[in-house]
PDB file of C-alpha atoms in Angstrom:
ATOM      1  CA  UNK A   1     -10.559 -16.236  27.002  1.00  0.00           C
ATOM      2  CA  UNK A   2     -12.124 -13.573  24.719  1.00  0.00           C
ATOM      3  CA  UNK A   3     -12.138 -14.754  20.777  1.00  0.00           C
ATOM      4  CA  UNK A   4     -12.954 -12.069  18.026  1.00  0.00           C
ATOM      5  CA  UNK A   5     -13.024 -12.469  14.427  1.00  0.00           C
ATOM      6  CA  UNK A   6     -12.923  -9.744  11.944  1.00  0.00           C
ATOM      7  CA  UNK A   7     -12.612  -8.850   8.312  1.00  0.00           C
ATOM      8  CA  UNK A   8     -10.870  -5.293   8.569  1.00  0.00           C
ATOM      9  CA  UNK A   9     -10.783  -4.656   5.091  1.00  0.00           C
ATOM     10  CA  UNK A  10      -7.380  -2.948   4.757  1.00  0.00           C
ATOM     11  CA  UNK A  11      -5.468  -3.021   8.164  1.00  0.00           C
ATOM     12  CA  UNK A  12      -3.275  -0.153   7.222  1.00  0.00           C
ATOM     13  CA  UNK A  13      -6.175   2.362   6.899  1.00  0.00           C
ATOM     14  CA  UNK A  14      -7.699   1.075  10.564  1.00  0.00           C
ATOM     15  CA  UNK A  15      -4.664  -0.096  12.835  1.00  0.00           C
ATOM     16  CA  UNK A  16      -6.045   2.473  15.269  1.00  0.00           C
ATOM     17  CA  UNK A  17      -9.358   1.288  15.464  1.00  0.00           C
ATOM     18  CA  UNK A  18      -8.303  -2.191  15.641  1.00  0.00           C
ATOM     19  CA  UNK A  19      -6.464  -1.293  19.131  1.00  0.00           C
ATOM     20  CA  UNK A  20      -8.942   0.871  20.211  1.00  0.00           C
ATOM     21  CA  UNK A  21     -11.134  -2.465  20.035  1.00  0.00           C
ATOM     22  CA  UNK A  22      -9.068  -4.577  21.512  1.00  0.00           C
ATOM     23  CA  UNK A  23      -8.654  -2.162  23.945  1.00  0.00           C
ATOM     24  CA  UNK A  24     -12.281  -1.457  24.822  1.00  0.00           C
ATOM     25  CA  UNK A  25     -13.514  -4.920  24.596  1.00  0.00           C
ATOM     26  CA  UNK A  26     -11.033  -6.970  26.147  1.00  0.00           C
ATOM     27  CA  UNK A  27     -10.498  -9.222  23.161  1.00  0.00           C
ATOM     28  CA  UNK A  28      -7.395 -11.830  23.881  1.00  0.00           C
ATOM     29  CA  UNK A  29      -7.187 -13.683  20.944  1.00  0.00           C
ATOM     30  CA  UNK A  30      -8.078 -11.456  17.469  1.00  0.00           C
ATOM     31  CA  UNK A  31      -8.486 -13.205  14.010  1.00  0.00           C
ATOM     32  CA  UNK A  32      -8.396 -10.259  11.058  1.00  0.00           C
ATOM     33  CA  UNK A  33      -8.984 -11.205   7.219  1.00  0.00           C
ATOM     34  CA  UNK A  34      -8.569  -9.019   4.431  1.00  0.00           C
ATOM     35  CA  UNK A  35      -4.871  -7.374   5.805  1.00  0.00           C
ATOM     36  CA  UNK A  36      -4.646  -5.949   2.125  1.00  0.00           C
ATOM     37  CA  UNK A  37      -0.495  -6.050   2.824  1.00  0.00           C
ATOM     38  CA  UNK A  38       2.444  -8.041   2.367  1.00  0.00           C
ATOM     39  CA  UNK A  39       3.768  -9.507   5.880  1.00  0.00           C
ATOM     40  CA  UNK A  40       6.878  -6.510   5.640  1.00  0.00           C
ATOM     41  CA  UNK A  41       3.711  -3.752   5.683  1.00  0.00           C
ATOM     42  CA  UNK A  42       1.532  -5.450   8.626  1.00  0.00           C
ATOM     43  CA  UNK A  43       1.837  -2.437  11.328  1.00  0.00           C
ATOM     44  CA  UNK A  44       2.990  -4.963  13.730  1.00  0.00           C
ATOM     45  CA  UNK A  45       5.027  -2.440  16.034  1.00  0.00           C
ATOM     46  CA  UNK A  46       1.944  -0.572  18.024  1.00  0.00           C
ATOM     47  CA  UNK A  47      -0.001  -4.469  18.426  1.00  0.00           C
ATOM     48  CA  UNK A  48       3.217  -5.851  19.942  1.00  0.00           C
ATOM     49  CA  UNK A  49       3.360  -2.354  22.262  1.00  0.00           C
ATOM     50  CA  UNK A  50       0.075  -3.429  23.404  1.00  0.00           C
ATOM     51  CA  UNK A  51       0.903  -6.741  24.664  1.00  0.00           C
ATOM     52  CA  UNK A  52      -0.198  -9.161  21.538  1.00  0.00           C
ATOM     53  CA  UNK A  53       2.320 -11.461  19.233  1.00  0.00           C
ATOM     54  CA  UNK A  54       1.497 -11.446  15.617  1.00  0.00           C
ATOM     55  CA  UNK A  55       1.325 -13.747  13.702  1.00  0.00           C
ATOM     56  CA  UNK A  56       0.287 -12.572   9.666  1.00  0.00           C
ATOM     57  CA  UNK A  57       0.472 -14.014   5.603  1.00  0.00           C
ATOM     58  CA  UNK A  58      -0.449 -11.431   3.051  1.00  0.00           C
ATOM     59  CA  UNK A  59       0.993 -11.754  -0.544  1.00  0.00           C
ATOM     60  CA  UNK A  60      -0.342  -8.742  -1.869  1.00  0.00           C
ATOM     61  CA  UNK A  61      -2.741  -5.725  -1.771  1.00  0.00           C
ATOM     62  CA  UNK A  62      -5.491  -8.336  -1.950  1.00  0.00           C
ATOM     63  CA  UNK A  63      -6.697 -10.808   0.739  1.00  0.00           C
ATOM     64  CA  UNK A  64      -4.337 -11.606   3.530  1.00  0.00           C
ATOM     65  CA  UNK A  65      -5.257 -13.346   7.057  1.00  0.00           C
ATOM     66  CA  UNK A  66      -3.575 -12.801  10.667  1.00  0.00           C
ATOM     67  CA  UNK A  67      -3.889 -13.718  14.506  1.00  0.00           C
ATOM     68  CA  UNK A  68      -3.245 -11.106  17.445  1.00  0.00           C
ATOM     69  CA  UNK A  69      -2.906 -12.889  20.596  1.00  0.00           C
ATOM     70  CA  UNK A  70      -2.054 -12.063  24.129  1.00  0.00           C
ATOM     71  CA  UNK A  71      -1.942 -15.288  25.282  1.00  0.00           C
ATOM     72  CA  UNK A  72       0.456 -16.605  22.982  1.00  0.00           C
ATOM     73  CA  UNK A  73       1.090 -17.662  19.771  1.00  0.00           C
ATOM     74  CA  UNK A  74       2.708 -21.147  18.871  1.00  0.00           C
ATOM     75  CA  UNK A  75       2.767 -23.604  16.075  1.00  0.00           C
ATOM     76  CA  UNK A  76       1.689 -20.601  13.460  1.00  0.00           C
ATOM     77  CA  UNK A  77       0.362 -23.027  10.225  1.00  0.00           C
ATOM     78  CA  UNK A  78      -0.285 -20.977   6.921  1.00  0.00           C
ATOM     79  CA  UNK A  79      -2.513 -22.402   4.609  1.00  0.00           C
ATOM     80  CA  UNK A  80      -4.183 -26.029   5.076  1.00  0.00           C
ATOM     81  CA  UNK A  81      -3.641 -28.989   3.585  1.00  0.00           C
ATOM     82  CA  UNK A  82      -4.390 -29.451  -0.230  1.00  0.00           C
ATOM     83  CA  UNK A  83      -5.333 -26.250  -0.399  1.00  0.00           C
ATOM     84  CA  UNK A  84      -6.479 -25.015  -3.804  1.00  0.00           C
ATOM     85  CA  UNK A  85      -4.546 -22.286  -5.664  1.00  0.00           C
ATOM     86  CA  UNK A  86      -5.999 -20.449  -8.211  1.00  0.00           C
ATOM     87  CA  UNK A  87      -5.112 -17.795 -10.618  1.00  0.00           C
ATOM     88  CA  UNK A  88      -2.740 -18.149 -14.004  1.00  0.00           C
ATOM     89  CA  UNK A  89      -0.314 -19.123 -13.158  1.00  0.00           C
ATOM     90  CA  UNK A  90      -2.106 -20.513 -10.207  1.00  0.00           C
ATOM     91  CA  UNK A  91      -0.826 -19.084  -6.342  1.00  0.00           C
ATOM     92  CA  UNK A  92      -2.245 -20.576  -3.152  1.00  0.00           C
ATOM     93  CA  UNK A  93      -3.493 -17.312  -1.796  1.00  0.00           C
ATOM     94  CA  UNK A  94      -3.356 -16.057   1.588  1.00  0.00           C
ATOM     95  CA  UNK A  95      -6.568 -17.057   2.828  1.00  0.00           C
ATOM     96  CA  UNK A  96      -5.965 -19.557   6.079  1.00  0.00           C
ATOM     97  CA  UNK A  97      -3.417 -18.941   9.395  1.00  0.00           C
ATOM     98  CA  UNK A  98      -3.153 -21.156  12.133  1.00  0.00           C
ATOM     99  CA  UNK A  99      -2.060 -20.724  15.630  1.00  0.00           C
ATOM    100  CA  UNK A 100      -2.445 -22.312  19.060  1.00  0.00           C
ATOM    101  CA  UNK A 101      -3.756 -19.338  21.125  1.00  0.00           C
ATOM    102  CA  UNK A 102      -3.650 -20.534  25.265  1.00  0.00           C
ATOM    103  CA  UNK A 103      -4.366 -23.548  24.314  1.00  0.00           C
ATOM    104  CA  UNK A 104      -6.909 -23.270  21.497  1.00  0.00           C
ATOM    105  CA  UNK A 105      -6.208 -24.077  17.786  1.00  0.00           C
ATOM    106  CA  UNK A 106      -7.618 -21.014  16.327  1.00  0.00           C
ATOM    107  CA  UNK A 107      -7.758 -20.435  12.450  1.00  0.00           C
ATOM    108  CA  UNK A 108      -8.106 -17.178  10.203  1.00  0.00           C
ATOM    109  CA  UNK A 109     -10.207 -17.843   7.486  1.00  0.00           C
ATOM    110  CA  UNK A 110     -11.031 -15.631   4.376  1.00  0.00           C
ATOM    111  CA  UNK A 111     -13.166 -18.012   1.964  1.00  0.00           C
ATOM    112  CA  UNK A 112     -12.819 -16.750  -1.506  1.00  0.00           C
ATOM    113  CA  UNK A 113     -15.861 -14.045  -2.722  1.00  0.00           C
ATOM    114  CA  UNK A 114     -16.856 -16.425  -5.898  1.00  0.00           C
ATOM    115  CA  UNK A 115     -18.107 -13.496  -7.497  1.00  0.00           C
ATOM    116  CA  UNK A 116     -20.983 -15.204 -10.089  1.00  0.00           C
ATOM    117  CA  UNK A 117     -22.011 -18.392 -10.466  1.00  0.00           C
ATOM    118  CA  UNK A 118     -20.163 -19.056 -13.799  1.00  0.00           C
ATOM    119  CA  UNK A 119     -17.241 -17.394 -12.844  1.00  0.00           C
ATOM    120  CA  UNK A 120     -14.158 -19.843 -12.645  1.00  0.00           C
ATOM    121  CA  UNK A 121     -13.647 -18.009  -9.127  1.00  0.00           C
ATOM    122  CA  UNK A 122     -17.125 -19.963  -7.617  1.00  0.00           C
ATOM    123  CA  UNK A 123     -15.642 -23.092  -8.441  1.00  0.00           C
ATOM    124  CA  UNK A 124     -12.438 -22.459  -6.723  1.00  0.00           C
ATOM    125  CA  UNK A 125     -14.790 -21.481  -3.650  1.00  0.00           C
ATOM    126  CA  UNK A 126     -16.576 -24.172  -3.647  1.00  0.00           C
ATOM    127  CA  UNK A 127     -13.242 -26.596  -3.774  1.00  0.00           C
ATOM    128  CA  UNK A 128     -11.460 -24.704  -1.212  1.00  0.00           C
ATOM    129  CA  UNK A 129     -14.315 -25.291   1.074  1.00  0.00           C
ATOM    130  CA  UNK A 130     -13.963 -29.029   0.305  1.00  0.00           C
ATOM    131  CA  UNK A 131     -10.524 -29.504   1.176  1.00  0.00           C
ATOM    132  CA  UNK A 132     -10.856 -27.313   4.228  1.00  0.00           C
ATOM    133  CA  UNK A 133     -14.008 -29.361   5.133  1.00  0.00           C
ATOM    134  CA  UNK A 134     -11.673 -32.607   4.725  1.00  0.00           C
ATOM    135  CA  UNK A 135      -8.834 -31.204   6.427  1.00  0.00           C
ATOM    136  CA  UNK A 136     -11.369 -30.265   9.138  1.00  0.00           C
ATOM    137  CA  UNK A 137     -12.539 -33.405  10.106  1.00  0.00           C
ATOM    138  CA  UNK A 138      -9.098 -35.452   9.620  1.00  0.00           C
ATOM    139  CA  UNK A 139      -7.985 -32.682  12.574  1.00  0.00           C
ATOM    140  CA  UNK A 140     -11.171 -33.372  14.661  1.00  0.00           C
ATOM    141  CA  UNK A 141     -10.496 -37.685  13.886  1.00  0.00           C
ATOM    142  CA  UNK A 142      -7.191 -37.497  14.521  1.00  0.00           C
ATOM    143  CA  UNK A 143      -8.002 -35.842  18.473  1.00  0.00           C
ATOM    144  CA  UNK A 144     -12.134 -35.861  19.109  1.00  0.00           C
ATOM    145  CA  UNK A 145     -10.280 -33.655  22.632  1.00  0.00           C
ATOM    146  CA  UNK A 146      -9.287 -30.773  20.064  1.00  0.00           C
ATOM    147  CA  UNK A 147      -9.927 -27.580  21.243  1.00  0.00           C
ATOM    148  CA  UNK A 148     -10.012 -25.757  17.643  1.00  0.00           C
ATOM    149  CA  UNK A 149     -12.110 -23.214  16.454  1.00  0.00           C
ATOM    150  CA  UNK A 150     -12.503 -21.790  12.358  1.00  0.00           C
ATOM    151  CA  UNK A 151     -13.451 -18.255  12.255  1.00  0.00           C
ATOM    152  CA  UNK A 152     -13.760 -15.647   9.795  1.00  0.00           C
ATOM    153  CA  UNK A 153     -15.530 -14.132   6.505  1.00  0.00           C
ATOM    154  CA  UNK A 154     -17.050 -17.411   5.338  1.00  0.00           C
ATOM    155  CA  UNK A 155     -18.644 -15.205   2.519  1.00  0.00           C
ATOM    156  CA  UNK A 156     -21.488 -17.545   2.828  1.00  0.00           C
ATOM    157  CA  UNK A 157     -25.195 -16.774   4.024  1.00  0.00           C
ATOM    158  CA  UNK A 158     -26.289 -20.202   5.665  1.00  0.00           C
ATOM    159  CA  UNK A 159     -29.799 -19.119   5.931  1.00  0.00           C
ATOM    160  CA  UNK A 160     -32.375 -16.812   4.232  1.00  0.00           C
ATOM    161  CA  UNK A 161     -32.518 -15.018   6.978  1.00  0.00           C
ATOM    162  CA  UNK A 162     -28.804 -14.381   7.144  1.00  0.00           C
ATOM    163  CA  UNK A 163     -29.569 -11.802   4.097  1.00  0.00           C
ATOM    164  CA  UNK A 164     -31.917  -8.852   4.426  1.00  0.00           C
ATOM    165  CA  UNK A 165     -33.691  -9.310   0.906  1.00  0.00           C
ATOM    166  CA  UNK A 166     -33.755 -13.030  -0.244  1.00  0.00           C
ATOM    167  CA  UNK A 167     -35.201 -12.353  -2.979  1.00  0.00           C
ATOM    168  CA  UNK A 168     -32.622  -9.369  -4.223  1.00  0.00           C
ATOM    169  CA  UNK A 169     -29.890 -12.012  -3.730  1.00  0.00           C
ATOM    170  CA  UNK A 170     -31.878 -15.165  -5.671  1.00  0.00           C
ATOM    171  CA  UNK A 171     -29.364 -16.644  -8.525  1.00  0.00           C
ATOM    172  CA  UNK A 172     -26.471 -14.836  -6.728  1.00  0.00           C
ATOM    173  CA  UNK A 173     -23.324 -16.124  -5.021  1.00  0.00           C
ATOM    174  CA  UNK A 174     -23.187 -16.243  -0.827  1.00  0.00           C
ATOM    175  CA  UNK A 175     -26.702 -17.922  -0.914  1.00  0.00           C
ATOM    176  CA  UNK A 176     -26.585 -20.530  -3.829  1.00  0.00           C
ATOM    177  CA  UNK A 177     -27.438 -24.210  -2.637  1.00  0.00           C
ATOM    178  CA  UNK A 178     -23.894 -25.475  -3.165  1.00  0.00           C
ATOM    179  CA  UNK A 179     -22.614 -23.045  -0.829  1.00  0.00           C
ATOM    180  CA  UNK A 180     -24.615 -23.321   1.758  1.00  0.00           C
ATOM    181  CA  UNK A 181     -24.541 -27.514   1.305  1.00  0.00           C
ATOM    182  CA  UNK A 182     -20.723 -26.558   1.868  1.00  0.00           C
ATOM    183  CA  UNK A 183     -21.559 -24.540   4.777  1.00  0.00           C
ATOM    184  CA  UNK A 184     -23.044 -27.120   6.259  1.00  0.00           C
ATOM    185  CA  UNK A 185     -20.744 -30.417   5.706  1.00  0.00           C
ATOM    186  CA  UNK A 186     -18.819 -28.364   8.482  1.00  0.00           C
ATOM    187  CA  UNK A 187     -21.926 -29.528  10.948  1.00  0.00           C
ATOM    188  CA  UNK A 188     -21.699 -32.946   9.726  1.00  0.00           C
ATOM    189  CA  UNK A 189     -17.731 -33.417   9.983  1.00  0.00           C
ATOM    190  CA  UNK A 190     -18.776 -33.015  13.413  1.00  0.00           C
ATOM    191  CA  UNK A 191     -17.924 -29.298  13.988  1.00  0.00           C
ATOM    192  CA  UNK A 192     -20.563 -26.791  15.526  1.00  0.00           C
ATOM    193  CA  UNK A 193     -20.951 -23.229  14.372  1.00  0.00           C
ATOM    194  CA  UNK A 194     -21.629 -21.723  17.826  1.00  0.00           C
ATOM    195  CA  UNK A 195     -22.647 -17.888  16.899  1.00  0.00           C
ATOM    196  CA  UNK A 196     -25.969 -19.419  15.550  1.00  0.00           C
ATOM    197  CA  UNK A 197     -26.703 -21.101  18.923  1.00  0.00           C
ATOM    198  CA  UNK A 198     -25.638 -18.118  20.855  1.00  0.00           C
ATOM    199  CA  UNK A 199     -27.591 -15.335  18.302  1.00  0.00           C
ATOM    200  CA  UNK A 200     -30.412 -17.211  16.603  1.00  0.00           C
ATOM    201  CA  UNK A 201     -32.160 -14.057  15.810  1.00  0.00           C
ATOM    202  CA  UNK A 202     -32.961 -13.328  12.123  1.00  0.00           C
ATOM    203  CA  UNK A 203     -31.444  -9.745  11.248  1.00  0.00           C
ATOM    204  CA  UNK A 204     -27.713 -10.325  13.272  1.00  0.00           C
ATOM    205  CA  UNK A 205     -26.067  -9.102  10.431  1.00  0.00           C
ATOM    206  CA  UNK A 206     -22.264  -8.753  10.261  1.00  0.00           C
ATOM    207  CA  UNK A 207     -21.739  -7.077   6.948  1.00  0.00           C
ATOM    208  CA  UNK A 208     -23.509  -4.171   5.449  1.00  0.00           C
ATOM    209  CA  UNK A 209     -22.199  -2.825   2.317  1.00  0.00           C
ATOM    210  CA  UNK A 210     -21.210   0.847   1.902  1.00  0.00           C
ATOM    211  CA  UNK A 211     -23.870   2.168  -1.315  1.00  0.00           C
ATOM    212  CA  UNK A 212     -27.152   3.023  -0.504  1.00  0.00           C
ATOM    213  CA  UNK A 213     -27.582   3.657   3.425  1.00  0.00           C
ATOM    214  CA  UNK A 214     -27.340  -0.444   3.424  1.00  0.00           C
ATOM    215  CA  UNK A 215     -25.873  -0.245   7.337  1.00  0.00           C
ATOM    216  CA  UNK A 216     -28.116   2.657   8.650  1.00  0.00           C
ATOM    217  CA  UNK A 217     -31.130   0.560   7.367  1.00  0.00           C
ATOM    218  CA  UNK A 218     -29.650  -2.624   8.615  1.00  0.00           C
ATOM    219  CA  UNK A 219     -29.559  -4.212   4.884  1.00  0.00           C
ATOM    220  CA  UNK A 220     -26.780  -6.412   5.726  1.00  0.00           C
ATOM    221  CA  UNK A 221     -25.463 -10.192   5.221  1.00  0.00           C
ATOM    222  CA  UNK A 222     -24.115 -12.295   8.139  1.00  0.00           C
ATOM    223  CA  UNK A 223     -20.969 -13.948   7.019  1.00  0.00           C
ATOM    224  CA  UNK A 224     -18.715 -13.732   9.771  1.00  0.00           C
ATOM    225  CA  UNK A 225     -19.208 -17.322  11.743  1.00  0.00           C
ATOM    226  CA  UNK A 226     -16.958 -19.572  13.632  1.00  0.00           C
ATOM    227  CA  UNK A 227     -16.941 -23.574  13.790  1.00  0.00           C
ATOM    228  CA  UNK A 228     -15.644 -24.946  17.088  1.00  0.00           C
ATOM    229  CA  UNK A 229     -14.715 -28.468  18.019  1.00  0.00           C
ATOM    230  CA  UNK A 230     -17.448 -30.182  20.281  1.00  0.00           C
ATOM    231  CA  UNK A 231     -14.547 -29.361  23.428  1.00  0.00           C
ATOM    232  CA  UNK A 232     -14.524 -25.913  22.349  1.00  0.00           C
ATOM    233  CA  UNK A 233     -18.426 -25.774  22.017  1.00  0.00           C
ATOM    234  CA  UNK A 234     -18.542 -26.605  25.294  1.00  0.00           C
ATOM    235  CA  UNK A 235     -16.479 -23.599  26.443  1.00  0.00           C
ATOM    236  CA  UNK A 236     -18.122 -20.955  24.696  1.00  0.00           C
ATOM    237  CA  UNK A 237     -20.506 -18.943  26.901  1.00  0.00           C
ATOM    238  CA  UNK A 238     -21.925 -16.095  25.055  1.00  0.00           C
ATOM    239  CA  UNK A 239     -21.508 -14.568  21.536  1.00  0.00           C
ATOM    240  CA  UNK A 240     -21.569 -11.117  20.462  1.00  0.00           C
ATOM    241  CA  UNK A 241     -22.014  -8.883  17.261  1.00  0.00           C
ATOM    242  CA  UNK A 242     -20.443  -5.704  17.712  1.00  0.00           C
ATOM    243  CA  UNK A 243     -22.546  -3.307  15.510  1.00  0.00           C
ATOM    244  CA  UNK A 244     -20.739   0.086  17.222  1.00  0.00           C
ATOM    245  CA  UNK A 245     -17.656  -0.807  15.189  1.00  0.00           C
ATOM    246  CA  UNK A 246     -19.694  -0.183  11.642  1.00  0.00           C
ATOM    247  CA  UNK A 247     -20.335   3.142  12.952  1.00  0.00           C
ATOM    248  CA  UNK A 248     -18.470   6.266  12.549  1.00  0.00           C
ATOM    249  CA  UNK A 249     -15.343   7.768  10.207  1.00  0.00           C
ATOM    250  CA  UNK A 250     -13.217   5.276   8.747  1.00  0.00           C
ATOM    251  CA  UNK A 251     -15.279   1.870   9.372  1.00  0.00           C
ATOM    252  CA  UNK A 252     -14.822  -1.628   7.981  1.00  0.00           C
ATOM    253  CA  UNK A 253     -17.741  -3.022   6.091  1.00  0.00           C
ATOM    254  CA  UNK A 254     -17.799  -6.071   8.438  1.00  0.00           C
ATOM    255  CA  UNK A 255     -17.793  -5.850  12.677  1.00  0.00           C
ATOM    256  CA  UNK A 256     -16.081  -8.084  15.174  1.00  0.00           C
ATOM    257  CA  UNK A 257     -18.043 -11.322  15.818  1.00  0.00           C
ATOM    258  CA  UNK A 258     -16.724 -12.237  19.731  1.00  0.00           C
ATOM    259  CA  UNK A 259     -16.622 -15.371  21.664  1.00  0.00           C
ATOM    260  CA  UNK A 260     -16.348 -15.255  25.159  1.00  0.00           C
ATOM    261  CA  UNK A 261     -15.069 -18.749  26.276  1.00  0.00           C
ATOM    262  CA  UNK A 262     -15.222 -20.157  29.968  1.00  0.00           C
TER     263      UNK A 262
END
């Protein structure tokens, strides 16, 4: 099986170069965050022409998560348990979506932004990565056979080197020692984030922002990661970045992270 993860940033305005991927890389199982679309707007129609099911929750213009599978989709989950809501009044936002994909639990993840340090918003990060963390490792308790795998825009930097300027992004969110500790309780609920042991090379970035020539001098962030189950660890054979997709008219600001699985 061939597992991609990708935050499209709007799939309305790049439907077309999501199947061109999928087409050209052979993907089976695609996680998207960041739809930007209510579920009646997702452009299912030319996905399900091409062989995948969908399976999508999007509330709004902002955020949204979905899973494109061609080897079925079953037992579609959205949201996790406890998880936060935030806002006034507060709305559990469409951030998480479950489905078993040939066999594999596979999750769509969007973690919230934060924004600043003091902003009410970094909180809510930091307690949505909490309860995911403790849903996490009930799921992993409950069956230590799971095959399960969390992948998306973690909008977290685990490592200096995840960032091309540490020093630009000192006092910021994506890098703060809170989010990174919460980064890494993942590890120690017994999950494995496999792209680092695949691509331990400083500079495999997977976001580059739009200003300022950031992707053309490879001033990027890598934020796009995926936790697997020790069984699903086990499976996963190579991992790739693909860079090609931040090139051209019309790109996302993120590229597909794969995982090619034995």
């Amino acid at each position: 099986m061939r597992l991609a993860t990708w935050n499209v940033n709007s799939i309305r305005s790049r439907a077309d170069r999501v199947l061109a991927f999928l087409a050209r890389s052979g993907t089976d199982v695609l996680a998207i965050q960041e739809t930007k679309c209510r579920d009646d707007q997702f452009p299912a129609l030319p996905f399900e022409l091409a062989g995948y099911e969908v399976a999508h929750v999007g509330l709004s213009q902002w955020n949204g998560v979905a899973i494109l599978s061609r080897v079925g989709i079953e037992d579609v989950e959205i949201g996790f348990p406890d998880q936060p809501a935030f806002g006034d009044p507060p709305v559990r936002e469409a951030r998480a979506i479950a489905a078993t994909c040939g066999g594999v639990r596979v999750w769509s993840l969007y973690v919230p932004n934060g924004r600043v340090l003091d902003d009410p918003h970094y909180h809510y990060k930091l307690e949505w990565l909490a309860r995911l963390r403790d849903a996490a490792e009930g799921w992993l308790a409950a069956d230590p056979g799971l095959e399960a795998a969390l992948v998306g825009d973690w909008n977290i930097a685990p490592l200096d080197t995840d960032v091309w300027d540490p020093a630009l992004f000192a006092g910021r969110t994506h890098v703060s020692p809170a989010e990174r500790e919460a980064f890494a309780a993942f590890a120690r609920a017994g999950w494995t984030e496999v792209t680092r042991e695949h691509l331990p090379e400083p500079g495999k970035y997977t976001y580059w922002d739009y200003t300022q020539l950031r992707f053309p001098r490879n001033e990027g962030m890598r934020i796009d990661l995926a936790y697997a189950t020790p069984a699903l660890a086990s499976r996963v054979t190579g991992v790739e970045i693909d860079r090609n997709e931040r090139k051209g008219k019309g790109a996302s600001d993120h590229v597909p992270v794969i995982l090619d699985l034995a």
